[in-house]
Coordinates of C-alpha atoms in Angstrom, one line a residue:
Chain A
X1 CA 0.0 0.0 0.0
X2 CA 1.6 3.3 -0.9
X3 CA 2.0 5.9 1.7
X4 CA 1.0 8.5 -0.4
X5 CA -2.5 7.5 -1.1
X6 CA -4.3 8.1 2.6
X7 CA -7.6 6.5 3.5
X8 CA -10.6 8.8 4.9
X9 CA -12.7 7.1 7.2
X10 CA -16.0 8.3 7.1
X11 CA -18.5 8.3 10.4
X12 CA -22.3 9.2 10.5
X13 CA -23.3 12.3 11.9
X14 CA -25.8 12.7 14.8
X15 CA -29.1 10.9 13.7
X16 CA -27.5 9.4 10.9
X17 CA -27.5 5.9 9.1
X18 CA -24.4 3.9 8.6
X19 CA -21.0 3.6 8.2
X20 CA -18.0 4.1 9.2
X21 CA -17.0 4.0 5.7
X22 CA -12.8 3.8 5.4
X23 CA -12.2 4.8 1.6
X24 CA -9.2 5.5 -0.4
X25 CA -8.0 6.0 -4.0
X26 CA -7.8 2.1 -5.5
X27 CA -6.4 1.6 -8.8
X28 CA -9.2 3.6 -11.5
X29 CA -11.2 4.3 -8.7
X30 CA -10.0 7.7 -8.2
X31 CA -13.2 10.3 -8.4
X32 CA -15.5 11.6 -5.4
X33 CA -19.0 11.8 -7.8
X34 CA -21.2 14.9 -6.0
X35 CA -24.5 14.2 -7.4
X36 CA -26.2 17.8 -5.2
X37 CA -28.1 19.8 -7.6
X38 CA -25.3 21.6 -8.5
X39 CA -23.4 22.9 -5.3
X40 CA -19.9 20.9 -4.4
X41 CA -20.2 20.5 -0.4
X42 CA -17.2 21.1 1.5
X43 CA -16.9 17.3 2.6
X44 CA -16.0 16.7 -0.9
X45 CA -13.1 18.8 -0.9
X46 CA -12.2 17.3 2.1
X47 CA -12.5 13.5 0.9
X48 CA -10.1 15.1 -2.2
X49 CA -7.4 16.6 0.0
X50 CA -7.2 13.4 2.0
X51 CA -7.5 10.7 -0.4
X52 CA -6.1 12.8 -3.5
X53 CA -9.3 11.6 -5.1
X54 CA -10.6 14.5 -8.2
X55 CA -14.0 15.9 -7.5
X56 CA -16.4 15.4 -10.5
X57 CA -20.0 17.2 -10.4
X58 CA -22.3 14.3 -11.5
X59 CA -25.0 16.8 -12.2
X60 CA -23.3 18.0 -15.4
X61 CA -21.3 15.3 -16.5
X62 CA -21.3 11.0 -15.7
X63 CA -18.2 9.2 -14.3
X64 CA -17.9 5.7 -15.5
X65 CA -19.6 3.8 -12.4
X66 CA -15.7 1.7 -11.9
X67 CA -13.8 5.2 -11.8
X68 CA -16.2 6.0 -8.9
X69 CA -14.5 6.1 -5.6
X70 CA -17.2 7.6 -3.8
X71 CA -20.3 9.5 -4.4
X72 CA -21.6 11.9 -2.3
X73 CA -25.5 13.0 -2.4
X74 CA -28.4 14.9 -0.8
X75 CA -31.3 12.7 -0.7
X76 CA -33.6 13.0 1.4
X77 CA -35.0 9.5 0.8
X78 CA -36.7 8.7 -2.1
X79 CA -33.8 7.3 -4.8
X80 CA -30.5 8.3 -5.2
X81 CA -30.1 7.1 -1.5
X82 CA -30.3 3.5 -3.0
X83 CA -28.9 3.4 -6.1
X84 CA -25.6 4.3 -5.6
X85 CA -25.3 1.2 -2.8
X86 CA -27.1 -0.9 -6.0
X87 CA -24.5 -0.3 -7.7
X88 CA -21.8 -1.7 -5.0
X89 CA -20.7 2.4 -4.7
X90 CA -20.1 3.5 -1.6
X91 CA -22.6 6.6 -0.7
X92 CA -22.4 9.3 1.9
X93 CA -25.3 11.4 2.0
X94 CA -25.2 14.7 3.3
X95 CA -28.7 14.3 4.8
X96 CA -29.8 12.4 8.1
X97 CA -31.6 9.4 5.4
X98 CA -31.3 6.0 6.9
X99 CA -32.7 3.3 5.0
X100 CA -35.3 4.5 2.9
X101 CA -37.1 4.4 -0.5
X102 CA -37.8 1.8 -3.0
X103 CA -33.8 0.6 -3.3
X104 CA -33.8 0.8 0.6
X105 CA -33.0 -3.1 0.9
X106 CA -29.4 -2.1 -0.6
X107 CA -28.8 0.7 1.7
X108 CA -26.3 -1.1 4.4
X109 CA -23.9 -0.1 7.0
X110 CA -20.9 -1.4 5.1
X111 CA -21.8 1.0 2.1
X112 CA -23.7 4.0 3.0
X113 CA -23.0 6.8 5.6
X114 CA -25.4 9.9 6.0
X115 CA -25.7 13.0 7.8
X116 CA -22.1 13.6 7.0
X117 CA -20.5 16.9 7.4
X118 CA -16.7 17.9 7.2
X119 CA -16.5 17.0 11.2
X120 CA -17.3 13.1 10.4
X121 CA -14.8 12.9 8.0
X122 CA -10.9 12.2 9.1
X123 CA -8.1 11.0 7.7
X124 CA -8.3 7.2 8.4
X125 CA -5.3 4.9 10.6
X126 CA -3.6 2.6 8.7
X127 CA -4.2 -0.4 10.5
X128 CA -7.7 0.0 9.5
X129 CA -7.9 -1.4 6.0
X130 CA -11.1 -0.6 3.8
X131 CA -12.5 -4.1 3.2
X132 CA -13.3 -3.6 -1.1
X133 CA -17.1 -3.7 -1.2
X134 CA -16.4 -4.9 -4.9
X135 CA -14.5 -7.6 -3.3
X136 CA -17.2 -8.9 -1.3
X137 CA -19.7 -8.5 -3.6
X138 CA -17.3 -11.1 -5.9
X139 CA -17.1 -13.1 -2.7
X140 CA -20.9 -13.9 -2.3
X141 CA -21.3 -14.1 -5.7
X142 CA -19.1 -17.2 -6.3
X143 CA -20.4 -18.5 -3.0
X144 CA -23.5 -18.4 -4.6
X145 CA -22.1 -20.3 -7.8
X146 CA -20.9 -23.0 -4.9
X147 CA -24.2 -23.6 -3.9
X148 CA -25.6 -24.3 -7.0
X149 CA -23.1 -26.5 -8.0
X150 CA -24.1 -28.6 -4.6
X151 CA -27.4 -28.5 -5.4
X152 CA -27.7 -30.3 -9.4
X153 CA -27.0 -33.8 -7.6
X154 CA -30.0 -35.7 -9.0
X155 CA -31.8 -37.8 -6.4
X156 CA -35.3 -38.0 -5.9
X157 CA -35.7 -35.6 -3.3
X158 CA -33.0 -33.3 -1.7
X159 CA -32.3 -32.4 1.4
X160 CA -31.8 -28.6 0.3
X161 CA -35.4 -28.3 -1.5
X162 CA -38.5 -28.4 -0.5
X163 CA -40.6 -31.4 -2.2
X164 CA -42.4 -28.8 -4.5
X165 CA -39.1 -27.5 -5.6
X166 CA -37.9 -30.3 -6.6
X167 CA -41.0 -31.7 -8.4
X168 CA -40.8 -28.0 -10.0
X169 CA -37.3 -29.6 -11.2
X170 CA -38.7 -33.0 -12.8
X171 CA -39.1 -33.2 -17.0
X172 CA -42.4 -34.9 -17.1
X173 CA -44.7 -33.5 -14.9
X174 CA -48.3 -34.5 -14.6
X175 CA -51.1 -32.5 -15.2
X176 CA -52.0 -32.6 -11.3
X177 CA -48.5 -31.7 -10.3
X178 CA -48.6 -28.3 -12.9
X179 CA -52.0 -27.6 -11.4
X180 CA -50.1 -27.3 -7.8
X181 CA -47.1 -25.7 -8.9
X182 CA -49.1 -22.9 -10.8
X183 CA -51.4 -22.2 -7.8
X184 CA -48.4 -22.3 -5.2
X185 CA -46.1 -19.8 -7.8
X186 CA -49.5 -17.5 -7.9
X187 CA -49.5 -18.1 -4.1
X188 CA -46.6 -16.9 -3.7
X189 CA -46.1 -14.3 -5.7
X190 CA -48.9 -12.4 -3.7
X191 CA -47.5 -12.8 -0.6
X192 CA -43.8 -11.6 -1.8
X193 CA -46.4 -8.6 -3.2
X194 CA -47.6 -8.2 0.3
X195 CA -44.7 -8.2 2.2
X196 CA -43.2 -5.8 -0.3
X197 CA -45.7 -3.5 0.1
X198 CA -46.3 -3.7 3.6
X199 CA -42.3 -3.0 3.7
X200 CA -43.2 0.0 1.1
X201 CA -46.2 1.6 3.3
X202 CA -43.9 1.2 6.7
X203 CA -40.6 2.9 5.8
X204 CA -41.6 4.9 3.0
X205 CA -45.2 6.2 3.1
X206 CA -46.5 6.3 6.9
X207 CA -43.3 8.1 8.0
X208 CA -44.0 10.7 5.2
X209 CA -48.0 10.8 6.6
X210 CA -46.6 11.6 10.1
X211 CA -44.8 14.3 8.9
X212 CA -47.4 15.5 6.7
X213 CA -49.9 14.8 9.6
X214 CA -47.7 16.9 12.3
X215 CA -47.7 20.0 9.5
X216 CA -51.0 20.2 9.2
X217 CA -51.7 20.1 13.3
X218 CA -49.2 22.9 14.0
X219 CA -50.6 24.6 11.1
X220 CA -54.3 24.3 12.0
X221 CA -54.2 24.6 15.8
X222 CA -51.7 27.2 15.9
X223 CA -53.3 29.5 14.4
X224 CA -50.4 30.3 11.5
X225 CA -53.2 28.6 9.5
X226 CA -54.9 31.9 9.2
X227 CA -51.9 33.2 8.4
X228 CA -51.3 30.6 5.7
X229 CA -55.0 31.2 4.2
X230 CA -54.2 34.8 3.8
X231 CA -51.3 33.9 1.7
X232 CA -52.4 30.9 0.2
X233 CA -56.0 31.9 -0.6
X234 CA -55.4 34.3 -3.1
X235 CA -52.4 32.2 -4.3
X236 CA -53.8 28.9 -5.3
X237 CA -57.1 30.5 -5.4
X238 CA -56.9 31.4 -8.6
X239 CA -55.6 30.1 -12.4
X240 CA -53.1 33.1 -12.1
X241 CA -51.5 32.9 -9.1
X242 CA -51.1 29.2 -10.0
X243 CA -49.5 29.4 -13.2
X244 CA -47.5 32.0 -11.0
X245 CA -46.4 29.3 -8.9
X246 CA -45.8 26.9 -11.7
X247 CA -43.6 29.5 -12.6
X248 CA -41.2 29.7 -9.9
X249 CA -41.0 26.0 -9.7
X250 CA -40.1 25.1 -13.1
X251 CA -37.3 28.0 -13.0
X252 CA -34.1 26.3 -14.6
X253 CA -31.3 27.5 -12.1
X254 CA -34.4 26.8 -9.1
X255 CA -35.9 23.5 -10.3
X256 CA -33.2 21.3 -9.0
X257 CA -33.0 22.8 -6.2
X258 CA -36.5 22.0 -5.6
X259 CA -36.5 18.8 -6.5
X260 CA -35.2 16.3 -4.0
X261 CA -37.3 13.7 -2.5
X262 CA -40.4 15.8 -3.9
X263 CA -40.4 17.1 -0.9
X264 CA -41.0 20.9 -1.5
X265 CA -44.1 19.5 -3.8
X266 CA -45.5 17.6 -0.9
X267 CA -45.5 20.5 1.3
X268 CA -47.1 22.6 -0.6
X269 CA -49.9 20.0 -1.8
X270 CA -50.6 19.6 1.8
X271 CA -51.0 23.4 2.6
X272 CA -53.6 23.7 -0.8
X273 CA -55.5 20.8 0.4
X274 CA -55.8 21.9 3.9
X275 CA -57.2 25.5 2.4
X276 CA -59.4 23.0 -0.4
X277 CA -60.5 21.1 3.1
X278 CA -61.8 24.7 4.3
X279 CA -63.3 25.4 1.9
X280 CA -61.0 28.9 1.0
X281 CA -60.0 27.4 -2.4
X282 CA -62.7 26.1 -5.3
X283 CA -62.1 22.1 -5.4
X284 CA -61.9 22.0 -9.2
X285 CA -58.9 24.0 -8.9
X286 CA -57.2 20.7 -7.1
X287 CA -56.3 19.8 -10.8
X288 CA -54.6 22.7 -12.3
X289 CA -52.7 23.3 -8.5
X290 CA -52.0 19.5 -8.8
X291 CA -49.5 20.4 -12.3
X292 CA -48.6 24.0 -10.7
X293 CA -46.5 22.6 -7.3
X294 CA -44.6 20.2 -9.5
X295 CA -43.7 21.7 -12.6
X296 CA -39.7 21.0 -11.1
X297 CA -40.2 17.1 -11.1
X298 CA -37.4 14.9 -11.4
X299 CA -35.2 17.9 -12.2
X300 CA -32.8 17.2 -9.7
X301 CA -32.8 13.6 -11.1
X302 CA -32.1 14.1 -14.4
X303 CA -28.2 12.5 -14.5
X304 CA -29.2 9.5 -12.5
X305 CA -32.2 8.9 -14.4
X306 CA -29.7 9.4 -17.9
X307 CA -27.7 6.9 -16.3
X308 CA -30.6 4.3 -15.8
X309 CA -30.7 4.7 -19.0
X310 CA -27.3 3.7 -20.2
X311 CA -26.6 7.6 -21.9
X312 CA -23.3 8.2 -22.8
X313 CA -21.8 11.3 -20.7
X314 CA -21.9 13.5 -23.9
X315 CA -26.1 12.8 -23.6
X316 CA -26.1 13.6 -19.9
X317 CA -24.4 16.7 -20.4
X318 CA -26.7 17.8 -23.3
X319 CA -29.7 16.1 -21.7
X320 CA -29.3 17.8 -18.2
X321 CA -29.8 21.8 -19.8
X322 CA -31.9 20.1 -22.2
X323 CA -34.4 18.9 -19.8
X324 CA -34.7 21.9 -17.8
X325 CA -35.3 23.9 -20.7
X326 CA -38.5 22.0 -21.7
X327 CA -39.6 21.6 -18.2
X328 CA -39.3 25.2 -18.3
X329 CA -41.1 26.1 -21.3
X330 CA -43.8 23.4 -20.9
X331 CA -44.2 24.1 -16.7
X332 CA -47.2 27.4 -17.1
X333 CA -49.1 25.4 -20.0
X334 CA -49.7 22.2 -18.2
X335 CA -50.9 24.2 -15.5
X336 CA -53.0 26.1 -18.2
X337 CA -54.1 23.6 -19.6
X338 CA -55.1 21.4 -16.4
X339 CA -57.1 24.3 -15.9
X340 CA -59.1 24.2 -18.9
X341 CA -59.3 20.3 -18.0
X342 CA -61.2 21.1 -14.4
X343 CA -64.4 22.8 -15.6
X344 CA -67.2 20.5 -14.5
X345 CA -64.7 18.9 -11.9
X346 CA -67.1 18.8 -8.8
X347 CA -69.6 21.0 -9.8
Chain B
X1 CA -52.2 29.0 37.7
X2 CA -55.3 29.4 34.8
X3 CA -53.1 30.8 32.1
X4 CA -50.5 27.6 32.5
X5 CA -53.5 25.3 32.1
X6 CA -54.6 27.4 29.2
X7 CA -50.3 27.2 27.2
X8 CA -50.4 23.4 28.0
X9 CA -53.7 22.5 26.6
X10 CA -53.0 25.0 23.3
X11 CA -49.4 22.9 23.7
X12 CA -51.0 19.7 23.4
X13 CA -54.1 20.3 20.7
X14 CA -51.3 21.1 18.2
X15 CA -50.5 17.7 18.1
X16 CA -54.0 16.2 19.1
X17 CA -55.2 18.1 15.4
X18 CA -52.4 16.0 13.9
X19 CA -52.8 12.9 15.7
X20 CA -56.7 12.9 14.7
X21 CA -55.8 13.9 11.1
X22 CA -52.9 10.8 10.9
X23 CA -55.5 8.2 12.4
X24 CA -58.1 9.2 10.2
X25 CA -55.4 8.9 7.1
X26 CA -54.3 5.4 8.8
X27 CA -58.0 4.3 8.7
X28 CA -59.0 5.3 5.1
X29 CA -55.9 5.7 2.8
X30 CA -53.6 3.6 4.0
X31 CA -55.5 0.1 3.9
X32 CA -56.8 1.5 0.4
X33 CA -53.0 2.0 -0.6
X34 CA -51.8 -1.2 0.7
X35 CA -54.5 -3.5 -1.4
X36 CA -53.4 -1.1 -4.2
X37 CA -50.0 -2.1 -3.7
X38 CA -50.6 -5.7 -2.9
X39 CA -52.3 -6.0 -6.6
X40 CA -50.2 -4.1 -8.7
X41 CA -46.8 -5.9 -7.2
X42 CA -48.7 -9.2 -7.8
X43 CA -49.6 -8.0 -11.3
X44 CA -46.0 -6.7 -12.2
X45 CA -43.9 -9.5 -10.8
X46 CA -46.7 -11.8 -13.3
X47 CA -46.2 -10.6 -16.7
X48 CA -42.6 -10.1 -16.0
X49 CA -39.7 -7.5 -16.8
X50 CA -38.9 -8.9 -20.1
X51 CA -42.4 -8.1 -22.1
X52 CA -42.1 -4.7 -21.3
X53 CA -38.3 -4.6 -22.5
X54 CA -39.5 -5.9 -25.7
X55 CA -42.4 -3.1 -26.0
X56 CA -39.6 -0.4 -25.4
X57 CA -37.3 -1.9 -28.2
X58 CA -40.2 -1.5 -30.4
X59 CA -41.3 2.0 -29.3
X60 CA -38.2 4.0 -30.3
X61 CA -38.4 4.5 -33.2
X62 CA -42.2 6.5 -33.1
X63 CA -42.7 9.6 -30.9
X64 CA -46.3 8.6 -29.8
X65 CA -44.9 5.5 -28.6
X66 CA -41.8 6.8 -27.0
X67 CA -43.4 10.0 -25.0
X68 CA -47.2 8.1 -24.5
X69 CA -47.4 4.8 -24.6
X70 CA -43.9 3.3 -23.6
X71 CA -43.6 5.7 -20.5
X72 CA -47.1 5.2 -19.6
X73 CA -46.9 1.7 -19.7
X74 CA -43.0 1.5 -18.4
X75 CA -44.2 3.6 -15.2
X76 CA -46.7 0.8 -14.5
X77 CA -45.2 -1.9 -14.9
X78 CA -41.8 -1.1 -13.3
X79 CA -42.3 1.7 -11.4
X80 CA -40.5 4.9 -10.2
X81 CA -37.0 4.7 -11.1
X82 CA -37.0 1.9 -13.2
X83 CA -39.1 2.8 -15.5
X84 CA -35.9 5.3 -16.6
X85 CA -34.1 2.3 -17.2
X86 CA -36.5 1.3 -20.5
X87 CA -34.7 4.1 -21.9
X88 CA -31.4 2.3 -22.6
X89 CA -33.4 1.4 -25.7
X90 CA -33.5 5.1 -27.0
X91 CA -31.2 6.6 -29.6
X92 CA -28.9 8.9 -27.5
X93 CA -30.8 11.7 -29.2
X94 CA -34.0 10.6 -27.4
X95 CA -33.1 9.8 -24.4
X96 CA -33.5 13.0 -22.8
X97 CA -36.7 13.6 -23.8
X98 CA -37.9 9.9 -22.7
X99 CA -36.6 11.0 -19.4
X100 CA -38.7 14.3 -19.4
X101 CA -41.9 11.9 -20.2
X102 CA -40.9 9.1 -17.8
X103 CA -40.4 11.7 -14.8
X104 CA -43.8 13.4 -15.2
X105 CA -45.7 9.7 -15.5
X106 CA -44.5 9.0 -12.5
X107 CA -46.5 11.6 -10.7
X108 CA -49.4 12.2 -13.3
X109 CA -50.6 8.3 -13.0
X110 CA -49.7 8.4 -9.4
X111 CA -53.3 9.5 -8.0
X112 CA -54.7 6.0 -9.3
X113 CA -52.1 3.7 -9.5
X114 CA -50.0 5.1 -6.2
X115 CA -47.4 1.9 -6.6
X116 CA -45.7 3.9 -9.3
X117 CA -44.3 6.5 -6.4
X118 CA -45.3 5.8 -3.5
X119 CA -42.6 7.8 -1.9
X120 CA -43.9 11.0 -3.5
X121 CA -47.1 10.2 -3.6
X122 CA -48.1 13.0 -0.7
X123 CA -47.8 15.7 -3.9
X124 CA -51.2 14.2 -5.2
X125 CA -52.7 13.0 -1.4
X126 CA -51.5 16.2 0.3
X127 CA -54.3 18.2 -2.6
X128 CA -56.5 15.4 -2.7
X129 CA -57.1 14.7 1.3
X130 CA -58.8 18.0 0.6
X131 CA -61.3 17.0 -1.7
X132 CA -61.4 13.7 0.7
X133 CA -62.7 16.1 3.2
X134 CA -65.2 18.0 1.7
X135 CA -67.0 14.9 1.4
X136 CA -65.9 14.8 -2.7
X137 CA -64.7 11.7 -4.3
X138 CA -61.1 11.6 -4.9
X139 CA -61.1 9.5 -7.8
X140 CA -62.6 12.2 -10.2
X141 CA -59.3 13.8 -9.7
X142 CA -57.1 11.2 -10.0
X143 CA -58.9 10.5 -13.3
X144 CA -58.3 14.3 -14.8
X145 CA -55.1 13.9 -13.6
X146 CA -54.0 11.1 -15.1
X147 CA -55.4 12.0 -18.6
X148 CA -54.1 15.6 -18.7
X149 CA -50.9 14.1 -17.9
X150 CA -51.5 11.2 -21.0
X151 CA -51.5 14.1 -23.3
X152 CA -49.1 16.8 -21.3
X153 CA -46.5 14.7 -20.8
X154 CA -46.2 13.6 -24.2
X155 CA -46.2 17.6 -25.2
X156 CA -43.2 17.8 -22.2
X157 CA -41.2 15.0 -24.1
X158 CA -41.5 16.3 -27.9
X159 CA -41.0 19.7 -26.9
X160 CA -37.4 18.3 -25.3
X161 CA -36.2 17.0 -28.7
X162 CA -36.3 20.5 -29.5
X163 CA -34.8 21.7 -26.5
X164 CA -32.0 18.9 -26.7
X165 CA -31.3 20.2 -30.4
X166 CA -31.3 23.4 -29.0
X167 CA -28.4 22.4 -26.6
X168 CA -26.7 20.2 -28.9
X169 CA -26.4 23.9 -30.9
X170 CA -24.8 25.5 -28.2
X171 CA -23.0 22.7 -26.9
X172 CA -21.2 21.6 -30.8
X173 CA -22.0 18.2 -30.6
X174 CA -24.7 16.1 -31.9
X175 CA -26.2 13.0 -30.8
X176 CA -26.4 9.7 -32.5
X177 CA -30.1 9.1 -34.0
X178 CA -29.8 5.6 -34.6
X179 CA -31.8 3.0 -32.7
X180 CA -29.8 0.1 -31.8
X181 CA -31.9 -3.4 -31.4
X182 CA -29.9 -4.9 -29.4
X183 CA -30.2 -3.2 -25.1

């Protein structure tokens, strides 16, 4: 191991998820990847001066994922918090998000870190070797491989399988035996549904309705919900000030700011609906408000979404500008036209 | 002695009005949700990944396909964020623009289908609990908003091949048109 190349070692911040992570320049991995709507945060710098690792924005250009030392993101819990860790990256997130979101079965200790500012992140002893997660992602898989191997022994019935596994196996089955294995893979595949979106409405969507749920308590019994009306009211009381507000949000230089987690969206949604609930805005203009408070969707996302879908980097920097522009330009007509869509809606 | 009463009980009906509003959600959206869920996973994980692959490989090459059908269908089917990986089977030119399509889908379909996003899908329940409680049905909105997003979103994705030639102006480059078969 050369002297030169120091490790960092990583630790969660208060409240955070993970870690510690203890990363260093290896081979082509050389680049910390800030994926942060733009702004480089200061940890990054930090991880550069220690580890002599280059600091590439993935918001305007892509890093081939095996050049990625690093990546560092603010997500506050919907999906770049998992995909990064999919992708056997290691991921500090700047935010407090433990495991969250749809790719939330991938966020682990041994890969992800969050709530990380410069304070959690030192240079790391020597004695303390980063264990490659590359490495052990190789390990499992030929482990894997092993197992399999075990397994295509013929006999009758194995030990390893259950007996409707291994009739599942046999060439000739009978008509009966097809019956059962197509009800019990039907079976099946509902529970695996259920458990999946029991997992879903746990970690993802009650924690959100909590929040939500709080907002609208402190805003309603504290009184700032008069306060709220007065500004809302004539806001998103109207097709004008909601094409106003579609506006703002679809702003280029604002929209990715706004973006992450959809949470800025969500708020707002909840403050029109509680001023829908009281009856200080017309319900038909639920549709048009519906287009105005999210005319900045997915535009912090565009890279990673790029990247989903194979683009080359020349694409992501090209699609990035690209895609704000026409979010932009299209943002005040949905909203318009959603409009024109809610006459009759609850009349 | 009075006026303490008075700050604790204003302290603590803060978070009764939240408590009542959360129960009330847990009782009537979230069982709704999870049956929802329950289906649509069931569903998915039945006709499989590899159909709608081969829909996308066939829907590059036509705009109404790319911007409507495939995203619509994609966002279904594999949900939010895979349904971004379909477009691996774009020309580079395109891809942009698929992801401009995909991203909206994601929310517009949300309001009836709420597997597609569950994570965000408090931008359509936050307006809609609303309506819930004004005694309207929430479905009529879901419904508008779904279709105005059918035809919006397509709009949102053609109008980004013109941005992305736009860019590719400014930028001096240009992107490769070609559709390759093969993901």
């Amino acid at each position: 191991m050369l002297a030169m190349s120091k490790k960092v070692k990583i630790v969660k911040g208060s409240g955070g998820f993970g870690g510690p992570l203890v990363i260093g320049v290896n081979g082509k991995k050389d680049k910390v990847m800030y994926v942060t709507g733009g702004h480089k945060p200061a940890i990054v710098d930090k991880i550069c001066e220690i580890t002599g690792a280059t600091a590439v924005n993935g918001f305007e250009t892509s890093v081939p994922e095996d050049e990625i030392m690093v990546a560092v993101i603010d997500c506050g819990g919907t999906l770049r918090c998992g995909i990064y860790p999919q992708k056997g990256i290691p991921t500090v997130n700047i935010m407090a998000t433990g495991k969250s979101g749809p790719l939330r079965q991938y966020i682990t200790e041994e890969i992800y870190v969050s709530n990380v500012d410069v304070d959690q992140v030192s240079v790391a002893g020597e004695e303390e070797g980063a264990e490659e997660p590359s490495e052990t992602v190789q390990q499992t898989s030929s482990e894997e491989t092993e197992k399999e191997t075990e397994t295509e022994q013929k006999s009758t019935y194995s030990k390893d399988k259950k007996i409707m596994e291994t009739r599942a196996e046999q060439e000739n089955k009978s008509l009966l035996t097809k019956i059962g294995l197509g009800a019990g893979k039907v079976i099946n595949t509902f529970y695996q549904a259920a458990r999946d979106a029991v997992e879903t409405m746990l970690h993802t969507v009650i924690p959100f309705m909590g929040f939500v749920a709080l907002l609208i308590g402190i805003i309603q019994g504290s009184g700032i919900g008069d306060l709220f009306a007065n500004i809302m009211s004539p806001l998103a009381g109207n097709i004008w000030g909601l094409m106003a507000i579609g506006l703002i949000c679809s702003l280029p230089f604002l929209s990715p700011l706004l973006g992450p987690g959809g949470v800025i969206g969500q708020v707002l949604g909840t403050l029109i609906g509680v001023e829908i609930g009281k009856g200080n805005i017309p319900p038909n203009l639920a549709l048009p408000a519906l287009f105005a408070i999210n005319t900045q969707n997915a535009a912090d996302f565009i890279p990673v979404g790029l990247g989903l879908a194979e683009a080359e980097t020349k694409t992501i920097e090209v699609g990035v500008p690209s895609v704000l522009y026409s979010r932009f330009l299209n943002g005040v007509p949905r909203v318009f036209v959603a409009w024109l869509a809610s006459f009759g809606l609850y009349k | 002695m009075d006026f303490i009463v008075k700050l604790a009980e204003g302290f603590i009906n803060l978070f009764q009005t939240g408590a009542d509003t959360f129960i009330d959600w847990m009782g009537s959206i979230v069982p709704l949700v999870l049956m929802l869920l329950i289906a649509m996973n069931t569903l998915i994980q039945l006709v499989g990944e590899n159909r709608i692959n081969k829909i996308a490989q066939k829907s590059a090459g036509n705009p109404l396909l790319r911007y409507m059908v495939l995203p619509f269908l994609g966002s279904f089917m594999l949900a939010n964020p895979m349904v971004h990986s379909l477009g691996r089977f774009m020309p580079e030119k395109y891809k942009p623009s698929y992801f401009a399509a995909a991203g909206q889908f994601a929310h517009t379909s949300n309001g009836i289908f709420p597997h597609i996003n569950p994570a965000e899908l408090f931008i359509f329940l936050g307006i809609a609990s609303g309506i819930q409680q004004l005694g309207l049905p929430m479905t009529d909105l879901a419904i508008r908003y779904l279709l105005v997003g059918l035809v919006m979103n397509f709009i949102g994705g053609w109008v980004t091949d013109f941005t992305t030639s736009y860019v590719e102006k400014q930028q001096k480059v240009k992107l490769s048109k070609k559709v390759h078969v093969e993901g």
